[in-house]
CSV table of C-alpha atoms in Angstrom, one decimal:
chain,number,residue,atom,x,y,z
Z,129,UNK,CA,28.5,131.0,112.6
Z,130,UNK,CA,30.5,132.9,110.0
Z,131,UNK,CA,29.6,132.7,106.4
Z,132,UNK,CA,32.5,132.3,103.9
Z,133,UNK,CA,32.8,135.9,103.0
Z,134,UNK,CA,35.8,138.1,103.2
Z,135,UNK,CA,36.1,137.9,107.0
Z,136,UNK,CA,36.2,134.1,106.9
Z,137,UNK,CA,38.8,134.1,104.1
Z,138,UNK,CA,41.1,136.5,106.0
Z,139,UNK,CA,40.8,134.3,109.1
Z,140,UNK,CA,41.7,131.2,107.1
Z,141,UNK,CA,44.6,133.0,105.4
Z,142,UNK,CA,45.9,134.0,108.9
Z,143,UNK,CA,45.6,130.4,110.2
Z,144,UNK,CA,47.6,129.0,107.3
Z,145,UNK,CA,50.2,131.7,107.6
Z,146,UNK,CA,50.7,131.0,111.3
Z,147,UNK,CA,50.9,127.3,110.7
Z,148,UNK,CA,53.5,127.7,107.9
Z,149,UNK,CA,55.5,130.0,110.1
Z,150,UNK,CA,55.4,127.7,113.0
Z,151,UNK,CA,56.3,124.7,110.9
Z,152,UNK,CA,59.3,126.5,109.3
Z,153,UNK,CA,60.6,127.6,112.8
Z,154,UNK,CA,60.3,124.1,114.2
Z,155,UNK,CA,61.8,122.5,111.2
Z,156,UNK,CA,64.8,124.8,111.5
Z,157,UNK,CA,65.3,123.7,115.0
Z,158,UNK,CA,64.6,120.0,114.6
Z,159,UNK,CA,66.3,119.2,111.4
Z,160,UNK,CA,69.7,120.6,112.2
Z,161,UNK,CA,72.9,118.7,112.9
Z,162,UNK,CA,72.5,119.1,116.6
Z,163,UNK,CA,68.8,117.9,116.6
Z,164,UNK,CA,68.1,115.5,119.4
Z,165,UNK,CA,67.3,111.8,118.7
Z,166,UNK,CA,63.7,111.2,117.4
Z,167,UNK,CA,63.3,114.9,116.3
Z,168,UNK,CA,62.1,113.9,112.8
Z,169,UNK,CA,59.5,111.7,114.2
Z,170,UNK,CA,58.4,114.5,116.6
Z,171,UNK,CA,58.3,116.8,113.6
Z,172,UNK,CA,55.9,114.6,111.7
Z,173,UNK,CA,53.7,114.3,114.8
Z,174,UNK,CA,53.7,118.2,115.1
Z,175,UNK,CA,52.8,118.4,111.4
Z,176,UNK,CA,50.1,115.7,111.8
Z,177,UNK,CA,51.8,113.8,108.9
Z,178,UNK,CA,52.8,110.5,110.3
Z,179,UNK,CA,50.5,108.4,108.2
Z,180,UNK,CA,51.0,110.5,105.1
Z,181,UNK,CA,54.7,110.1,105.4
Z,182,UNK,CA,54.4,106.3,105.7
Z,183,UNK,CA,52.1,106.2,102.6
Z,184,UNK,CA,54.3,108.5,100.5
Z,185,UNK,CA,57.8,107.3,101.6
Z,186,UNK,CA,58.3,103.5,102.3
Z,187,UNK,CA,61.5,104.3,104.2
Z,188,UNK,CA,62.2,105.4,107.7
Z,189,UNK,CA,61.7,109.2,108.3
Z,190,UNK,CA,64.8,111.0,107.0
Z,191,UNK,CA,65.6,114.7,106.9
Z,192,UNK,CA,65.0,115.1,103.3
Z,193,UNK,CA,61.6,113.2,103.3
Z,194,UNK,CA,60.3,115.1,106.3
Z,195,UNK,CA,61.2,118.5,104.9
Z,196,UNK,CA,59.7,117.5,101.5
Z,197,UNK,CA,56.5,116.4,102.9
Z,198,UNK,CA,56.0,119.3,105.4
Z,199,UNK,CA,57.4,122.1,103.2
Z,200,UNK,CA,56.6,121.2,99.7
Z,201,UNK,CA,53.5,119.1,100.0
């Protein structure tokens, strides 16, 4: 059990940085012109954002909406 002191905060910062780096790398691979069919849906699954995307964007997953949600939100 770790209290929310400096050590916990650094651990949380590290987790968030690693998640951001991983999402950026995966987005770079899965949103390019040579991306396989269904790559955007897979990216939403990886980012755990399928339901959020459906709520915010009443359209089918597109390159712009997926990047907007996962990078800017």
